[in-house]
mmCIF file of C-alpha atoms in Angstrom:
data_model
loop_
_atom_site.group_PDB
_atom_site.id
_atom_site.type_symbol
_atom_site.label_atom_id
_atom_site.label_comp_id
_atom_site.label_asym_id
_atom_site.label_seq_id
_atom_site.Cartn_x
_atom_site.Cartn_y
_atom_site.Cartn_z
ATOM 1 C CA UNK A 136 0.000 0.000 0.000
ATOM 2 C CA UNK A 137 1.401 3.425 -1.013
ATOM 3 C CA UNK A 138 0.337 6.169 1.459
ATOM 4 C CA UNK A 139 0.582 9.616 0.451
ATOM 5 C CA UNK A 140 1.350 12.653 3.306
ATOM 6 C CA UNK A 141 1.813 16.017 1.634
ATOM 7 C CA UNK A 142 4.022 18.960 3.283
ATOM 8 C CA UNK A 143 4.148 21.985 2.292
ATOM 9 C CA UNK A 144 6.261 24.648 3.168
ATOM 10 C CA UNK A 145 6.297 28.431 3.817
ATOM 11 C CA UNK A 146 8.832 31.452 3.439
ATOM 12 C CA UNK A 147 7.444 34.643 5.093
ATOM 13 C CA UNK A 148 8.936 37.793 5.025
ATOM 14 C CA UNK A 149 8.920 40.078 8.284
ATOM 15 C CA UNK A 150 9.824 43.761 7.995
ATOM 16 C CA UNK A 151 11.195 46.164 10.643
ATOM 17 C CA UNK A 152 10.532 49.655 9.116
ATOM 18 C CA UNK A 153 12.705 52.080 9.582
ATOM 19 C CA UNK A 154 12.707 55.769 9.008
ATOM 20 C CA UNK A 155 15.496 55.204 6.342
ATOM 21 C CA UNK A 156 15.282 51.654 4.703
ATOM 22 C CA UNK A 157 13.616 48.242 5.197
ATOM 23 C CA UNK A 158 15.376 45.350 6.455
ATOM 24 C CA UNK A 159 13.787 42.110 5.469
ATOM 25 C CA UNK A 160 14.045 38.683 7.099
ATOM 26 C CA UNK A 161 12.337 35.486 6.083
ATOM 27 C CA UNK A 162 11.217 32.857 8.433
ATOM 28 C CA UNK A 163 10.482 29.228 7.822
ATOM 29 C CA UNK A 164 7.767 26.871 8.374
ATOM 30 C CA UNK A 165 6.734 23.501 7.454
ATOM 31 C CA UNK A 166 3.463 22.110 7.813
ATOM 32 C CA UNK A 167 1.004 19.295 6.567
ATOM 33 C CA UNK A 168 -1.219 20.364 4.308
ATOM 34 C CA UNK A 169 -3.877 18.622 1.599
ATOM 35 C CA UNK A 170 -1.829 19.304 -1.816
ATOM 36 C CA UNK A 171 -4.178 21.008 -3.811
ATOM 37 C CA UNK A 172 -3.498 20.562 -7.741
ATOM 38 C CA UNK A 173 -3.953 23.305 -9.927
ATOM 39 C CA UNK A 174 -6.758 23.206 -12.506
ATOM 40 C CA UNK A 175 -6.287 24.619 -15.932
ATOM 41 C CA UNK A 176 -8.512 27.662 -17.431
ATOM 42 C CA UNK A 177 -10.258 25.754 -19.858
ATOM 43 C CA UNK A 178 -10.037 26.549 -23.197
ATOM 44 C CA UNK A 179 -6.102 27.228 -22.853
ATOM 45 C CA UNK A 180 -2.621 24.736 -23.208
ATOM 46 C CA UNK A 181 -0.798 26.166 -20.429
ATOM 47 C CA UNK A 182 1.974 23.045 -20.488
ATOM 48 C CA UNK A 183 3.200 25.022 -24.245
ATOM 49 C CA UNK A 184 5.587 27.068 -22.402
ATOM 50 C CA UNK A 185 8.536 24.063 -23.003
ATOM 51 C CA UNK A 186 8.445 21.989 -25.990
ATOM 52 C CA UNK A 187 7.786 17.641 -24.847
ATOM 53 C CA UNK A 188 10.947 16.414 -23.946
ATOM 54 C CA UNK A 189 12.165 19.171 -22.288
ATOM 55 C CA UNK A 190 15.244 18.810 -20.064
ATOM 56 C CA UNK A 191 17.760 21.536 -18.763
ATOM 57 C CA UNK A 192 15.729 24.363 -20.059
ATOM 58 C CA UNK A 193 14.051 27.635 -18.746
ATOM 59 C CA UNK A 194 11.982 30.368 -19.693
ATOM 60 C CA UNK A 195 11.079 34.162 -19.333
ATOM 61 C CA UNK A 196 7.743 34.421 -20.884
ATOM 62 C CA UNK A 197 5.857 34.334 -17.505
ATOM 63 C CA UNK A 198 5.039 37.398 -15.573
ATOM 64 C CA UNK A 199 3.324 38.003 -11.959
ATOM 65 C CA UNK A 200 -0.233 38.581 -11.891
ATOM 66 C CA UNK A 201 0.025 41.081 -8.793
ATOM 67 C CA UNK A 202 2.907 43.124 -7.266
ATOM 68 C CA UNK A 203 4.728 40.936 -4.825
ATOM 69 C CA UNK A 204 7.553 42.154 -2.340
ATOM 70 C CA UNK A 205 10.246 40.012 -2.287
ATOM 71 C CA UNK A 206 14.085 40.712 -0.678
ATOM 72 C CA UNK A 207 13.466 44.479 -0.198
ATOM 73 C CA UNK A 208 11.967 45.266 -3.501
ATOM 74 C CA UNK A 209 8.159 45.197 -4.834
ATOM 75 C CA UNK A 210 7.833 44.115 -8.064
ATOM 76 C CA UNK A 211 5.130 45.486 -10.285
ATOM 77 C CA UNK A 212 2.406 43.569 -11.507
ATOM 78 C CA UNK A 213 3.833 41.989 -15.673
ATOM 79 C CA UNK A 214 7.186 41.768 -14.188
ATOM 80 C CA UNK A 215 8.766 38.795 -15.794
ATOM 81 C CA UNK A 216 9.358 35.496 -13.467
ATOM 82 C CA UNK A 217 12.131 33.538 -15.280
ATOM 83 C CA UNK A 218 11.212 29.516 -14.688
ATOM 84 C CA UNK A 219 13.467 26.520 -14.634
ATOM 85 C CA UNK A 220 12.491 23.000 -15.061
ATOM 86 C CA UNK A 221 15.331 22.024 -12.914
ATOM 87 C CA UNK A 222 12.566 23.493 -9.797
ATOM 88 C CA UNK A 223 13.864 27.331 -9.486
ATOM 89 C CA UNK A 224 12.665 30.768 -10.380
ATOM 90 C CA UNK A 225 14.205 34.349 -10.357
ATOM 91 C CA UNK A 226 12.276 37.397 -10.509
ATOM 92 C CA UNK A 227 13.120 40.238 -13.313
ATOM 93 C CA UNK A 228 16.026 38.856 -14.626
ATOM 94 C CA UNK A 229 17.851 40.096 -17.931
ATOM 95 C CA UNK A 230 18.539 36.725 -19.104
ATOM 96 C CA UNK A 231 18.853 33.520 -17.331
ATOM 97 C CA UNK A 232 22.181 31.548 -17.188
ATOM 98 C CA UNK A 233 22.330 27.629 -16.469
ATOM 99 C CA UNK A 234 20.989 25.710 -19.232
ATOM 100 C CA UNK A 235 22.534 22.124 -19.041
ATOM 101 C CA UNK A 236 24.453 23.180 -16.106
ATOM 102 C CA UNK A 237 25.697 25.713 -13.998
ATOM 103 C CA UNK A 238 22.717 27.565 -12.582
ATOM 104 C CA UNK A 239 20.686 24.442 -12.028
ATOM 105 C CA UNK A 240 22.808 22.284 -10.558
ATOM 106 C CA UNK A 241 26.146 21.375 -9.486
ATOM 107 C CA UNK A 242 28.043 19.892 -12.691
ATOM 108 C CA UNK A 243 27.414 17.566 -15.842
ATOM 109 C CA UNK A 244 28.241 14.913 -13.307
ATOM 110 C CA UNK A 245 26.712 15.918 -10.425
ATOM 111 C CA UNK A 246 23.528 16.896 -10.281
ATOM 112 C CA UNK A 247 22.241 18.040 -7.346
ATOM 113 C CA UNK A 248 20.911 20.980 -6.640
ATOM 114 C CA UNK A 249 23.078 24.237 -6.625
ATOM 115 C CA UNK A 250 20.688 26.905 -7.495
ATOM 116 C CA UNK A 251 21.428 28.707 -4.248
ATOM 117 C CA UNK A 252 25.128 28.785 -4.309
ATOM 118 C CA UNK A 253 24.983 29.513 -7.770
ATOM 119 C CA UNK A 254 26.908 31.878 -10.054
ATOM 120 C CA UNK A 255 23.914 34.050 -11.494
ATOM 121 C CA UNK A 256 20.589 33.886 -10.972
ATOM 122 C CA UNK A 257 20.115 36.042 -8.179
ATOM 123 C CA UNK A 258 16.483 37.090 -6.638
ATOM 124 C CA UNK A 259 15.083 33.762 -6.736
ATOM 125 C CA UNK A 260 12.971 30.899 -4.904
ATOM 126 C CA UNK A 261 14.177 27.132 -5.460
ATOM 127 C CA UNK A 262 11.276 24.684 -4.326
ATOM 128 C CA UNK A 263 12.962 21.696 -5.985
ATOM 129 C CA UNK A 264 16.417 22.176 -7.438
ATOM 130 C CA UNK A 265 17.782 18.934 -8.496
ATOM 131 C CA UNK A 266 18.200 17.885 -12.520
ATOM 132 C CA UNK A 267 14.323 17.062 -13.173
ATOM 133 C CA UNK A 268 13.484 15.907 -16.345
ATOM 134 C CA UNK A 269 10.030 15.667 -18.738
ATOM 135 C CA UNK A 270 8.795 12.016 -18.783
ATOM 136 C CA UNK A 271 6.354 9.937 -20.787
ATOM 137 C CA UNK A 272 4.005 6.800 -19.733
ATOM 138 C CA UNK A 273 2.558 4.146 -22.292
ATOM 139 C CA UNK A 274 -0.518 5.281 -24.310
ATOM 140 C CA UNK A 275 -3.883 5.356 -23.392
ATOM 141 C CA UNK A 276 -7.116 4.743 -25.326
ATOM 142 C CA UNK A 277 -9.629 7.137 -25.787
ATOM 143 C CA UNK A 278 -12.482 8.444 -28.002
ATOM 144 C CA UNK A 279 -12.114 12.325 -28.973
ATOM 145 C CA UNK A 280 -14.601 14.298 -30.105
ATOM 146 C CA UNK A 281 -14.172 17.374 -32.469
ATOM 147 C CA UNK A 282 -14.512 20.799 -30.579
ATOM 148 C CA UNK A 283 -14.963 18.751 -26.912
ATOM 149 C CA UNK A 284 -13.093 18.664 -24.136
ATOM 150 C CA UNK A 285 -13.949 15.386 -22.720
ATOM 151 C CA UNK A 286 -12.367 11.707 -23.559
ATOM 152 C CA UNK A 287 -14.158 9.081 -23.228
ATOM 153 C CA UNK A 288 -13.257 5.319 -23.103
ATOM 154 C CA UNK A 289 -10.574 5.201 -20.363
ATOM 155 C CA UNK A 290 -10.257 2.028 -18.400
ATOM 156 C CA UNK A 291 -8.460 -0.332 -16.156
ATOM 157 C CA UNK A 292 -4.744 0.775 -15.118
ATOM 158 C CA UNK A 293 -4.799 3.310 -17.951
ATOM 159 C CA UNK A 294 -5.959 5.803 -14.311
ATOM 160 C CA UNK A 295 -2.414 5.128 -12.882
ATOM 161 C CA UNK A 296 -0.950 7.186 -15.241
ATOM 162 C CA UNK A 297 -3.022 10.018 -15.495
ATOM 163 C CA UNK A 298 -3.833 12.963 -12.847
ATOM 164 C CA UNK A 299 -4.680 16.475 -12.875
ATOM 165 C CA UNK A 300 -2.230 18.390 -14.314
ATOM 166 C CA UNK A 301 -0.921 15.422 -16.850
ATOM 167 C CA UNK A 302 0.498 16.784 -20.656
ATOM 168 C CA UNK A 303 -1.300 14.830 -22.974
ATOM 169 C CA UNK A 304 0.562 14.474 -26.886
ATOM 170 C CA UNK A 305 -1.676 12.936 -29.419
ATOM 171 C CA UNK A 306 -3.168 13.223 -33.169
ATOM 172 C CA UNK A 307 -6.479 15.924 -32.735
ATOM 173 C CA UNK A 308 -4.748 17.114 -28.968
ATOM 174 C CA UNK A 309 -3.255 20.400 -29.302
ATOM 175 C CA UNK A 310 0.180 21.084 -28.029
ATOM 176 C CA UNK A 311 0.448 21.895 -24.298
ATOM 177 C CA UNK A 312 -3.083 20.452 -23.216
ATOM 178 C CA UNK A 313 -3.410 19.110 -19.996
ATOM 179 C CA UNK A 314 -6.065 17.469 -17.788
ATOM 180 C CA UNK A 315 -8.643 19.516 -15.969
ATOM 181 C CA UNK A 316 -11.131 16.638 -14.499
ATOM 182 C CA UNK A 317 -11.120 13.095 -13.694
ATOM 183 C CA UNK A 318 -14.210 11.100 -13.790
ATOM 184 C CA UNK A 319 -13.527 7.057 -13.062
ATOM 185 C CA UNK A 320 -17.219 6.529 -12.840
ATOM 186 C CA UNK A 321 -17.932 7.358 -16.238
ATOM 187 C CA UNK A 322 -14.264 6.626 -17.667
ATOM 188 C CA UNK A 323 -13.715 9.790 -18.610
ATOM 189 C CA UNK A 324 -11.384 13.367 -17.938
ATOM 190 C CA UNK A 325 -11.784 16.573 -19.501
ATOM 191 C CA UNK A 326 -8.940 18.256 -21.120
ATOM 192 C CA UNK A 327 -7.687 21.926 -20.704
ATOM 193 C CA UNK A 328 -8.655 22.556 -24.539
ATOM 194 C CA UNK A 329 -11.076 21.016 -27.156
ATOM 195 C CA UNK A 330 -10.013 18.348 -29.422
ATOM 196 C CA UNK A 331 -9.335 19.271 -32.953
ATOM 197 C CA UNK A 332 -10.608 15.904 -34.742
ATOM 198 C CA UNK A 333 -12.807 13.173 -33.380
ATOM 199 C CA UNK A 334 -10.955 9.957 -33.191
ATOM 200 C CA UNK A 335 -12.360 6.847 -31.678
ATOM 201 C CA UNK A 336 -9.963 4.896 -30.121
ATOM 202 C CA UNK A 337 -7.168 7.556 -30.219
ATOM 203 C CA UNK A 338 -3.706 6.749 -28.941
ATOM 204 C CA UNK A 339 -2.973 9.563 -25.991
ATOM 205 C CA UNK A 340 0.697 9.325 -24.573
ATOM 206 C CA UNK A 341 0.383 10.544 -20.366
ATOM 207 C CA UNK A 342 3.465 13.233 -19.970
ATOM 208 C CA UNK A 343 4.864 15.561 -17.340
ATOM 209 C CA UNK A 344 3.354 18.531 -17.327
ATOM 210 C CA UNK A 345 5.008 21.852 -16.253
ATOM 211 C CA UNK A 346 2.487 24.908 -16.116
ATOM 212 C CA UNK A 347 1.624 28.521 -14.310
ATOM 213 C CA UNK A 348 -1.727 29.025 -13.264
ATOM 214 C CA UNK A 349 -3.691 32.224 -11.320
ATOM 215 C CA UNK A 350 -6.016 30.270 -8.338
ATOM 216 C CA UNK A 351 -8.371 32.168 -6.248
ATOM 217 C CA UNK A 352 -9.669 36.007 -6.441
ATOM 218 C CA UNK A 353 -8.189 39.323 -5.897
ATOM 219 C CA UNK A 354 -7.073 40.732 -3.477
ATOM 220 C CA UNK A 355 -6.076 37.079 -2.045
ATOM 221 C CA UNK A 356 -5.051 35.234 -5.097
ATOM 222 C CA UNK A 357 -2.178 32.511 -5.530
ATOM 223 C CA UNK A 358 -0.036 32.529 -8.517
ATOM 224 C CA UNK A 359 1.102 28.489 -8.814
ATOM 225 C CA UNK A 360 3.622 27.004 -10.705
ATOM 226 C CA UNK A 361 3.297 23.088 -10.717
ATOM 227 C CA UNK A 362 5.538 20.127 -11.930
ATOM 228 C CA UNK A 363 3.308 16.980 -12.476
ATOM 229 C CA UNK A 364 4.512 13.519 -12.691
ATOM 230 C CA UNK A 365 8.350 14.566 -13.472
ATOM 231 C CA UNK A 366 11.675 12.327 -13.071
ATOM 232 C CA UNK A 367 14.682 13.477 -11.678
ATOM 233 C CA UNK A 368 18.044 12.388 -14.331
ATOM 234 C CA UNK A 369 19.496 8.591 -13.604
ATOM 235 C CA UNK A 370 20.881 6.465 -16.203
ATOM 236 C CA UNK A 371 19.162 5.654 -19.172
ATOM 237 C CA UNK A 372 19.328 2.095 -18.387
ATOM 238 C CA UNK A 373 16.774 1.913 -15.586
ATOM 239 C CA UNK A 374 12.930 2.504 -16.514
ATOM 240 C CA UNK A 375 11.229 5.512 -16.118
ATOM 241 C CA UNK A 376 7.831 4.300 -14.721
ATOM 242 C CA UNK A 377 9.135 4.335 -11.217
ATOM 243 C CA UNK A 378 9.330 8.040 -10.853
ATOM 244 C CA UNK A 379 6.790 10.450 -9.826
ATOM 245 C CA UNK A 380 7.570 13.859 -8.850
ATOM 246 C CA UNK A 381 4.986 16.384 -8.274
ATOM 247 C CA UNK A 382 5.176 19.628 -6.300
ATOM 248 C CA UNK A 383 3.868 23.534 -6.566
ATOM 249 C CA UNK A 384 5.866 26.897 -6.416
ATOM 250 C CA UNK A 385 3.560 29.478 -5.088
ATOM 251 C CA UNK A 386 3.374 33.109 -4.437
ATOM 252 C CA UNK A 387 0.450 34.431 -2.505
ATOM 253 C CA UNK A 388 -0.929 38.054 -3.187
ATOM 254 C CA UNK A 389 -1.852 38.222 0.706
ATOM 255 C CA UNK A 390 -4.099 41.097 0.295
ATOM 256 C CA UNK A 391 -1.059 43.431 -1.153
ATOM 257 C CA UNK A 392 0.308 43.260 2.665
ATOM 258 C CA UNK A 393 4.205 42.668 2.198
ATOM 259 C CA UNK A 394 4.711 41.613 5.660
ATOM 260 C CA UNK A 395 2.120 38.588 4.697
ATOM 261 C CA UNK A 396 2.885 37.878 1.060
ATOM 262 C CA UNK A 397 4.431 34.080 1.466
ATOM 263 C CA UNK A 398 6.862 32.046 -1.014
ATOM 264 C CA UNK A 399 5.193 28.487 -1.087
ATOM 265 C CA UNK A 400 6.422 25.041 -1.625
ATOM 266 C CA UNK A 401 4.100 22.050 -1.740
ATOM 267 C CA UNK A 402 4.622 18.548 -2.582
ATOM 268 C CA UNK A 403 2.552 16.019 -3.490
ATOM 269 C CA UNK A 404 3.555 12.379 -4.180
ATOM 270 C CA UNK A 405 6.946 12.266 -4.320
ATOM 271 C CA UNK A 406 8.071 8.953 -5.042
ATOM 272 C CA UNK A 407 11.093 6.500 -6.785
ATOM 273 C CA UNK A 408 12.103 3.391 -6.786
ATOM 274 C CA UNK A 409 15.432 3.681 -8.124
ATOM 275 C CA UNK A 410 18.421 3.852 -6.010
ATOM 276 C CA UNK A 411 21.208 5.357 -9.075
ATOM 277 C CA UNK A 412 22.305 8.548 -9.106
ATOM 278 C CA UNK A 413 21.123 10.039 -5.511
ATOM 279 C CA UNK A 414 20.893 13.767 -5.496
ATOM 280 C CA UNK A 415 20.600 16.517 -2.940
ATOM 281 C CA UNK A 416 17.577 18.704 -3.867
ATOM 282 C CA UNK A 417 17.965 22.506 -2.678
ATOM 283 C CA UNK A 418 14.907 24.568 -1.245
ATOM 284 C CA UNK A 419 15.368 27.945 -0.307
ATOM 285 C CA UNK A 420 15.544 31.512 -0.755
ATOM 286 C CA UNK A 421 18.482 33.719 -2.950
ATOM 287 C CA UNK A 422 19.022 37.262 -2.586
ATOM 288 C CA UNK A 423 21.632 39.732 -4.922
ATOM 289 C CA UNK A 424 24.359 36.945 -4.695
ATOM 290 C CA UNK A 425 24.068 34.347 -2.015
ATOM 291 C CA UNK A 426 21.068 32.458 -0.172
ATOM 292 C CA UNK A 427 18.725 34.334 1.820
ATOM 293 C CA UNK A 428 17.354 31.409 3.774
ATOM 294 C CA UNK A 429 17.991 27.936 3.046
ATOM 295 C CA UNK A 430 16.535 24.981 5.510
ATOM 296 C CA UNK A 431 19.568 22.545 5.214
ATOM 297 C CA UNK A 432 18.272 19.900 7.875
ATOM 298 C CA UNK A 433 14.952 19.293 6.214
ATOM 299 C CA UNK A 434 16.291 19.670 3.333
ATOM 300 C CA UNK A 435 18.530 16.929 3.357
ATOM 301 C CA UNK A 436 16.456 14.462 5.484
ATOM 302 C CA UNK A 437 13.306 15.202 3.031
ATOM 303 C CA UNK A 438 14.845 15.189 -0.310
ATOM 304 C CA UNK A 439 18.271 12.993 0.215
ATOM 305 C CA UNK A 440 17.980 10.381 -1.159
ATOM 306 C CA UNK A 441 14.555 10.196 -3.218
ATOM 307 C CA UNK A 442 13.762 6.842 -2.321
ATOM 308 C CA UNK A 443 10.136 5.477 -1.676
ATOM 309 C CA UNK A 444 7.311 8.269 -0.196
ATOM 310 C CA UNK A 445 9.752 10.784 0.471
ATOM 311 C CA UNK A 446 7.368 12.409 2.885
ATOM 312 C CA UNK A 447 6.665 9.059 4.817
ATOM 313 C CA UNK A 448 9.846 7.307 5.484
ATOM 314 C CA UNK A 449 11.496 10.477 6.688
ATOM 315 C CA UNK A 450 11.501 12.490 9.567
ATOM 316 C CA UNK A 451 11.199 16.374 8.862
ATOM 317 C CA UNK A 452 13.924 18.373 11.266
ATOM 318 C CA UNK A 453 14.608 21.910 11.410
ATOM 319 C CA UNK A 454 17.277 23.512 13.378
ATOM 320 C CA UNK A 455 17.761 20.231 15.590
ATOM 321 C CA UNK A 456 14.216 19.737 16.641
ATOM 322 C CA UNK A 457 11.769 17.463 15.375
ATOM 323 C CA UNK A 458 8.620 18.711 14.522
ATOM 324 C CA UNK A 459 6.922 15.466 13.201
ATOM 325 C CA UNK A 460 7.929 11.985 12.878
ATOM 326 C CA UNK A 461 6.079 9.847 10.512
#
C-alpha cells in the first residue's frame, strides 16, 4: 500500500521599518497540508511554455499577476518570473544563465541541486532544485470528439498514469493540453482545450506537465507554478515508470500586505524506486548573490535520497528539533 502525506512549506517575510530603509528577514515553516493541484482555465494549453521532452531548459515568458515584495523590492504587476524546469525561479532577470548546467545544478556529473550557491541567478525561490526531467508513460485509449473537451473510453490501469495536471501528446490534442477533471465513474477526464478531430480509439501518450496558473480572487489570489509527474536524471538504463515527482511553487498576493505575502512550496507524491544517481535537492531563498534562507536539515532528510514516499519514510527536522515523525 502506497500512502501519500503532503508537506508543504512556507517562506514569510517580516519587515522592521525604519525611518530610512527596510530590512527584510524570512522565516520558515513547514506544515502538513492537503496538496491542492492546480486546474487549468479551460479553453487554454498552459503546459506550451517548453516543448515535450524538455530537459535543462528555462523560460522568461511568464510574468506576476500582482505586485509581490520580495528581498526588499516590490515588483510590479507583468514583471517577468524567469522559470526553470530544474525546480527554481528568479524574478526580473535580464537573461537567465544555467541551461545544461551551472545555474541548475552542481556539474554535468553531479547533479544536485546548486541553485542557491549559484553563479547568477540572483532574486530567486528554489522549491525543488535537483536535474528534473520531462517524462512519458505508455498510451492510453480514448475516443475524442471534435470541438470537446472530454475523452471518453478510459479504463483499467490506464488511471495510474493520469492525474490532474498530466500533458497529454496525441493526433487531434493540441500542443500543451493538460487534464482539468477526472471522472472514473464514467471513464472519462476533460482536457484543458477542445479536441481538434474526433478519433475513436485515439492513442494519448500521459506526460509531465510543467504549467503557471492564477487560483483564487483578488485581493487574495495565488499565482502556482506546478511540476506533475516529473523524473529526476538517472541512467538511461533503468525505466522511467518508477518516478513520480509532483510539487507547486507558489506566491500568494496576501491582500497586497508585504509583511504577509508568502513564497510556497508544496509537494505532493513524491516517489522512486530507483536507487542510481542520488541527489541533494535545494529549497530555499536567494538574494543579490548568495542564499537568503535555506533549511539545510529538512532539506537533506526530506529530499536525500529520493527513495520510496519521500514524505513518509522520513523524519522532517529543522534547526535540531523534530517537529513530526512519521
Amino acid at each position: 500500500m502506497r500512502i501519500r502525506l503532503f508537506i508543504t512549506i512556507i517562506f514569510c517575510a517580516s519587515l522592521r521599518m525604519g525611518f530610512s530603509q527596510v530590512a527584510t528577514s524570512y522565516q520558515f515553516i513547514d506544515t502538513l497540508l492537503s496538496y491542492n493541484p492546480l486546474i487549468a482555465v479551460p479553453g487554454t494549453t498552459p503546459a506550451a511554455i517548453f516543448d515535450t521532452g524538455w530537459d535543462d531548459k528555462n523560460t522568461m515568458v511568464l510574468t506576476l499577476p500582482f505586485p509581490f515584495f520580495y528581498n526588499g523590492t516590490t515588483y510590479p504587476t507583468g514583471t517577468i518570473v524567469g522559470l526553470d524546469t530544474d525546480g527554481w525561479i528568479t524574478f526580473a532577470p535580464a537573461f537567465m544563465t544555467g541551461v545544461g548546467v551551472g545555474g541548475s545544478w552542481v556539474s554535468a556529473v553531479n547533479s544536485s541541486g546548486a541553485y542557491l550557491y549559484g553563479s547568477g541567478n540572483n532574486n530567486g525561490f528554489a522549491g525543488f532544485d535537483i536535474d528534473i526531467k520531462f517524462q512519458k508513460y505508455a498510451p492510453v485509449i480514448g475516443n475524442l470528439t471534435n470541438a470537446s473537451r472530454y475523452v471518453t473510453g478510459i479504463t483499467g490501469t490506464e488511471w495510474d498514469s493520469l492525474k490532474i495536471g498530466t500533458r497529454l501528446v496525441g493526433n487531434g490534442i493540441p500542443n500543451g493540453t493538460v487534464i482539468r477533471s477526472i471522472s472514473v465513474a464514467t471513464n472519462t477526464f476533460e482536457m484543458s482545450t477542445a479536441a481538434t478531430a474526433t478519433i475513436a480509439n485515439a492513442s494519448i501518450i500521459p506526460c509531465t506537465g510543467l504549467y503557471s496558473g492564477v487560483r483564487g480572487s483578488a485581493p487574495n489570489r495565488e499565482f502556482v507554478i506546478q511540476w506533475v509527474s516529473a523524473k529526476k536524471y538517472k541512467y538511461a538504463t533503468f525505466p522511467d515508470s518508477e518516478e513520480d515527482i509532483n510539487f507547486q511553487m507558489i506566491l500568494t498576493e496576501s491582500n497586497g500586505d508585504i509583511s504577509q505575502q508568502s513564497l510556497i512550496v508544496s509537494y505532493g507524491r513524491m516517489y522512486t524506486s530507483s536507487t542510481l544517481n542520488n541527489v541533494f535537492a535545494q529549497v530555499g531563498l536567494r538574494g543579490a548573490a548568495i542564499p537568503i534562507l535555506m533549511p539545510e536539515n529538512l532539506l537533506h532528510q526530506l529530499c536525500h535520497p529520493i527513495i520510496g514516499i519521500l514524505q513518509c519514510r522520513l523524519r522532517v527536522i529543522m534547526t535540531g528539533y523534530i517537529i513530526s515523525e512519521i
